[in-house]
Amino acid sequence: MMKKKIYIAGSGGMLGEAFHEIFSSDYELKCSDIDVNEDWLSYLDFRDLPSYLANVRAFNPDYLFHLGAHTDLEYCELNVDDTYLTNTIAVENAVYISNTLNIPILYISTAGIFDGTQDTFDDWDRPNPLGHYARSKYAGECIVEKNAKKYLICRAGWMMGGGPKKDKKFVQKIMGQLKNGAKQLFIVNDKLGTPTYTHDFAINTKVLLERELWGLYNMVCEGTTGRLEVAKEIIEILNLSKEVEIIEVNSDYWKNKYFAARPASERLINYKLNLRQLNKMRNWKVCLKEYLSRYYKDYLN
């Protein structure tokens, strides 16, 4: 049998790396990004609708995955027009293309669309985005839900994946400080959330896609936590507890560097996946240990 085909747009980052690995054996893929940093990537600016449509139409895929977005909250606050062009208008482009070609679409959303006024949020809690990043991503959700014929919306938490070259998130920021010889880490104790390992995320997406269980799903690692506990676990895994001191601070300590509004809690619950008995997301501690072992084996040497 011929393999089904997936066009993956915006796949040059940490999530795209995982999707390429998980899907490439069973599907024919065409992966594109504005940053061509792998030999399996081709160039596309998905904000350009005519180019996006022509690129996808030429490949004639069975599915369209729209992965890319600006995820740096401070960048989004300072570059509002580019944020909505990239995170929202480009999603309108993707939905238009998926409807035109009559193929399902995958859109990646975020735990950051909630306001943090609850301890945890399930799939049906009402989003209330705080800043331009969150607003732009929630707008993308609404566009897909209201207009796409068949869709998957998968919400990720604190993403970890891709290693030093692609990870721009919390784990790599900690690892970068350690590589530079830091003996003290100043970690906030007032930000709660749920890590999401990119490989588990891709695997669980594949399960939903192949069963054609369309809709919106929270998809994060099991085990709610916070920034402080994640940092402590990293130090424990690396056996650096005697060498590195973690100093608890509140978010005001970093307010000049991280000035964008962030919810106090971004903890998601995979309620819908659990109800369908299709939750493949492992505990975040298991995934963190695997991630560090796989991608950072010689990083600190």
Coordinates of C-alpha atoms in Angstrom, one line a residue:
M1 CA 0.0 0.0 0.0
M2 CA 1.1 3.5 -0.7
K3 CA 1.9 5.6 2.4
K4 CA -0.5 8.4 3.2
K5 CA 1.1 11.9 3.0
I6 CA 1.4 14.6 5.5
Y7 CA 2.5 18.2 4.9
I8 CA 4.0 19.6 8.0
A9 CA 4.3 23.4 8.0
G10 CA 6.5 25.2 10.5
S11 CA 8.4 22.1 11.4
G12 CA 11.9 23.5 12.0
G13 CA 11.6 23.7 15.8
M14 CA 11.6 21.3 18.7
L15 CA 8.1 19.9 18.0
G16 CA 8.8 19.5 14.3
E17 CA 11.8 17.4 15.0
A18 CA 9.7 15.0 17.1
F19 CA 6.9 14.8 14.5
H20 CA 9.4 14.1 11.8
E21 CA 10.9 11.2 13.8
I22 CA 7.5 9.7 14.9
F23 CA 5.7 10.0 11.6
S24 CA 8.4 9.5 9.0
S25 CA 8.4 5.6 9.1
D26 CA 4.7 5.3 8.4
Y27 CA 3.9 8.4 6.3
E28 CA 5.4 10.3 3.4
L29 CA 6.3 13.7 4.7
K30 CA 7.0 17.1 3.3
C31 CA 8.3 19.4 6.0
S32 CA 8.8 23.1 5.6
D33 CA 9.8 26.1 7.7
I34 CA 11.1 29.7 7.3
D35 CA 14.3 28.5 9.0
V36 CA 15.7 25.6 7.0
N37 CA 17.9 24.0 9.6
E38 CA 17.6 20.3 8.6
D39 CA 18.2 18.5 5.3
W40 CA 14.6 17.2 5.4
L41 CA 13.2 20.8 5.5
S42 CA 12.3 23.0 2.6
Y43 CA 11.6 26.8 2.7
L44 CA 8.1 28.2 3.2
D45 CA 6.8 31.3 4.9
F46 CA 3.3 30.1 5.8
R47 CA 2.1 33.7 6.3
D48 CA 2.2 33.9 2.4
L49 CA -1.1 32.3 1.5
P50 CA -0.5 31.9 -2.3
S51 CA 2.9 30.2 -1.6
Y52 CA 1.5 28.1 1.2
L53 CA -1.4 26.9 -0.9
A54 CA 0.8 26.2 -3.9
N55 CA 3.3 24.3 -1.8
V56 CA 0.7 22.1 -0.2
R57 CA -1.3 21.5 -3.3
A58 CA 1.8 20.4 -5.2
F59 CA 2.5 17.7 -2.6
N60 CA -1.2 16.7 -2.5
P61 CA -1.2 15.4 1.1
D62 CA -3.9 13.5 3.1
Y63 CA -3.3 15.7 6.1
L64 CA -2.0 19.2 6.9
F65 CA -0.1 19.8 10.1
H66 CA 0.4 23.4 11.1
L67 CA 3.0 23.5 13.8
G68 CA 4.9 26.8 13.7
A69 CA 4.4 29.9 15.9
H70 CA 6.1 32.6 17.7
T71 CA 6.3 31.3 21.3
D72 CA 8.6 33.8 23.0
L73 CA 6.1 35.9 25.1
E74 CA 8.4 38.9 25.3
Y75 CA 8.9 39.0 21.5
C76 CA 5.1 38.8 21.1
E77 CA 4.5 41.7 23.4
L78 CA 7.1 43.8 21.5
N79 CA 6.2 42.6 17.9
V80 CA 2.4 42.6 18.0
D81 CA 1.7 42.7 14.2
D82 CA 4.2 39.9 13.5
T83 CA 2.7 37.8 16.3
Y84 CA -0.8 37.9 14.9
L85 CA 0.4 37.4 11.3
T86 CA 2.4 34.3 12.3
N87 CA 0.2 32.9 15.1
T88 CA -3.3 33.8 13.8
I89 CA -3.5 34.9 10.2
A90 CA -1.2 32.0 9.2
V91 CA -3.7 29.6 10.9
E92 CA -6.5 31.2 8.8
N93 CA -4.3 30.4 5.8
A94 CA -3.9 26.8 6.9
V95 CA -7.7 26.3 7.5
Y96 CA -8.4 27.8 4.1
I97 CA -6.0 25.3 2.5
S98 CA -7.3 22.3 4.4
N99 CA -10.9 23.1 3.4
T100 CA -9.9 23.8 -0.2
L101 CA -8.1 20.5 -0.5
N102 CA -10.7 18.7 1.8
I103 CA -8.1 17.3 4.2
P104 CA -8.0 17.3 8.0
I105 CA -5.8 19.9 9.8
L106 CA -3.8 19.6 13.0
Y107 CA -3.3 22.8 15.0
I108 CA -1.0 23.1 18.1
S109 CA -2.4 25.2 20.9
T110 CA -1.1 26.0 24.4
A111 CA -1.8 25.8 28.1
G112 CA -1.0 29.5 28.1
I113 CA -4.5 30.5 26.8
F114 CA -5.8 30.2 30.4
D115 CA -5.7 32.9 33.0
G116 CA -4.3 30.8 35.9
T117 CA -7.2 31.5 38.3
Q118 CA -7.7 27.8 38.8
D119 CA -5.2 25.2 39.9
T120 CA -5.9 23.0 36.9
F121 CA -7.8 23.3 33.6
D122 CA -9.5 20.5 31.6
D123 CA -10.4 20.4 27.9
W124 CA -13.7 22.2 28.5
D125 CA -12.6 25.0 30.8
R126 CA -13.1 28.5 29.3
P127 CA -9.8 30.1 28.1
N128 CA -9.1 33.7 29.1
P129 CA -5.8 34.7 27.5
L130 CA -3.6 37.3 29.3
G131 CA -1.1 38.6 26.7
H132 CA -0.6 38.8 22.9
Y133 CA 1.0 35.4 22.6
A134 CA -1.9 33.7 24.4
R135 CA -4.5 35.8 22.5
S136 CA -3.0 35.0 19.2
K137 CA -2.9 31.3 19.9
Y138 CA -6.5 31.2 21.3
A139 CA -7.6 33.1 18.2
G140 CA -6.0 30.3 16.2
E141 CA -8.0 27.7 18.2
C142 CA -11.3 29.6 17.5
I143 CA -10.5 29.8 13.8
V144 CA -9.9 26.1 13.5
E145 CA -12.9 25.1 15.6
K146 CA -15.3 27.4 13.8
N147 CA -14.1 26.8 10.2
A148 CA -12.2 23.6 9.6
K149 CA -14.2 20.6 8.3
K150 CA -12.0 18.0 10.2
Y151 CA -9.5 19.0 12.7
L152 CA -7.3 18.1 15.7
I153 CA -6.4 20.8 18.2
C154 CA -3.8 19.6 20.6
R155 CA -2.9 21.8 23.6
A156 CA 0.7 21.4 24.9
G157 CA 2.1 22.6 28.2
W158 CA 5.7 23.5 29.0
M159 CA 7.4 22.0 26.0
M160 CA 10.6 20.1 26.3
G161 CA 12.4 18.5 23.3
G162 CA 14.9 19.0 20.5
G163 CA 17.9 19.4 22.7
P164 CA 20.4 22.3 22.8
K165 CA 20.0 23.3 19.1
K166 CA 16.2 23.6 19.1
D167 CA 15.0 23.9 22.7
K168 CA 14.5 27.6 23.7
K169 CA 12.4 26.8 26.7
F170 CA 12.9 26.3 30.5
V171 CA 14.9 23.1 30.4
Q172 CA 17.5 24.5 28.0
K173 CA 17.7 27.7 29.9
I174 CA 18.6 25.8 33.0
M175 CA 21.1 23.6 31.1
G176 CA 22.6 26.6 29.5
Q177 CA 23.3 28.2 32.9
L178 CA 24.8 25.0 34.1
K179 CA 27.0 24.7 31.0
N180 CA 28.3 28.2 31.7
G181 CA 29.3 27.2 35.2
A182 CA 26.4 28.5 37.3
K183 CA 26.5 27.4 40.9
Q184 CA 23.3 29.2 41.9
L185 CA 20.0 29.0 40.0
F186 CA 17.3 31.6 40.8
I187 CA 14.0 29.8 40.2
V188 CA 10.5 31.1 40.6
N189 CA 8.3 29.4 43.1
D190 CA 5.0 30.9 42.0
K191 CA 4.5 29.5 38.5
L192 CA 2.7 26.2 38.1
G193 CA 2.3 24.0 35.0
T194 CA 2.8 20.7 33.2
P195 CA 5.7 19.8 31.1
T196 CA 5.1 18.2 27.7
Y197 CA 7.7 16.0 26.1
T198 CA 7.6 16.5 22.3
H199 CA 8.0 12.8 21.5
D200 CA 5.1 11.7 23.7
F201 CA 3.0 14.5 22.2
A202 CA 3.7 13.3 18.7
I203 CA 2.9 9.7 19.6
N204 CA -0.4 10.6 21.2
T205 CA -1.3 12.8 18.2
K206 CA -0.6 9.9 15.9
V207 CA -3.0 7.7 17.8
L208 CA -5.8 10.3 17.5
L209 CA -5.1 10.9 13.8
E210 CA -5.2 7.2 12.9
R211 CA -8.4 6.6 14.8
E212 CA -9.9 9.8 13.3
L213 CA -11.0 11.0 16.7
W214 CA -11.2 14.7 15.6
G215 CA -11.7 17.5 18.1
L216 CA -9.8 19.4 20.8
Y217 CA -7.5 17.7 23.4
N218 CA -5.4 18.7 26.2
M219 CA -2.1 16.8 25.8
V220 CA 0.5 17.2 28.5
C221 CA 2.7 14.9 30.6
E222 CA 1.1 13.3 33.6
G223 CA 1.8 14.9 37.0
T224 CA 1.2 18.6 37.7
T225 CA 4.2 20.5 38.9
G226 CA 5.9 23.9 38.9
R227 CA 9.0 25.6 37.7
L228 CA 10.8 25.1 41.1
E229 CA 10.1 21.4 41.2
V230 CA 11.2 20.9 37.6
A231 CA 14.5 22.7 38.3
K232 CA 15.1 20.6 41.4
E233 CA 14.5 17.4 39.4
I234 CA 17.0 18.5 36.7
I235 CA 19.6 19.0 39.4
E236 CA 18.8 15.6 40.9
I237 CA 18.9 13.7 37.6
L238 CA 22.3 15.3 36.9
N239 CA 23.6 14.5 40.4
L240 CA 24.5 18.1 41.0
S241 CA 22.7 18.6 44.3
K242 CA 25.9 19.2 46.2
E243 CA 27.4 21.5 43.6
V244 CA 24.4 23.7 42.5
E245 CA 22.2 25.7 44.9
I246 CA 18.6 26.5 43.9
I247 CA 17.4 29.8 45.3
E248 CA 13.6 30.3 45.4
V249 CA 12.4 33.7 44.2
N250 CA 9.0 35.0 43.1
S251 CA 8.3 36.2 39.5
D252 CA 9.1 39.9 40.4
Y253 CA 12.7 38.9 40.6
W254 CA 12.7 38.3 36.8
K255 CA 10.1 41.0 35.9
N256 CA 12.5 43.1 33.8
K257 CA 13.6 40.2 31.7
Y258 CA 10.3 38.3 31.6
F259 CA 7.8 41.2 31.6
A260 CA 5.0 39.6 29.6
A261 CA 1.9 38.5 31.6
R262 CA 2.0 34.8 32.6
P263 CA -0.7 32.9 34.3
A264 CA 0.1 31.6 37.8
S265 CA -1.1 28.2 36.8
E266 CA -0.9 26.5 33.4
R267 CA -1.6 23.1 34.7
L268 CA -3.7 21.1 32.2
I269 CA -5.5 17.8 32.8
N270 CA -5.8 15.3 29.9
Y271 CA -9.5 14.7 30.8
K272 CA -10.7 13.9 27.3
L273 CA -7.8 11.6 26.5
N274 CA -8.5 9.8 29.8
L275 CA -12.2 9.4 29.0
R276 CA -11.3 7.9 25.6
Q277 CA -8.7 5.7 27.3
L278 CA -6.1 7.0 24.8
N279 CA -3.8 8.9 27.1
K280 CA -0.2 7.9 26.0
M281 CA 1.5 10.8 27.9
R282 CA 3.9 9.5 30.5
N283 CA 4.8 11.2 33.8
W284 CA 6.9 14.3 33.4
K285 CA 9.7 13.0 35.6
V286 CA 10.1 9.9 33.4
C287 CA 10.1 12.1 30.2
L288 CA 12.5 14.6 31.7
K289 CA 15.0 11.9 32.6
E290 CA 14.7 10.4 29.1
Y291 CA 15.0 13.8 27.5
L292 CA 18.2 14.7 29.4
S293 CA 19.7 11.3 28.8
R294 CA 19.0 11.4 25.0
Y295 CA 19.8 15.0 24.1
Y296 CA 22.2 16.2 26.8
K297 CA 24.5 13.2 27.4
D298 CA 27.8 15.1 26.8
Y299 CA 26.4 18.6 27.0
L300 CA 27.9 19.6 30.3
N301 CA 31.3 18.0 29.7

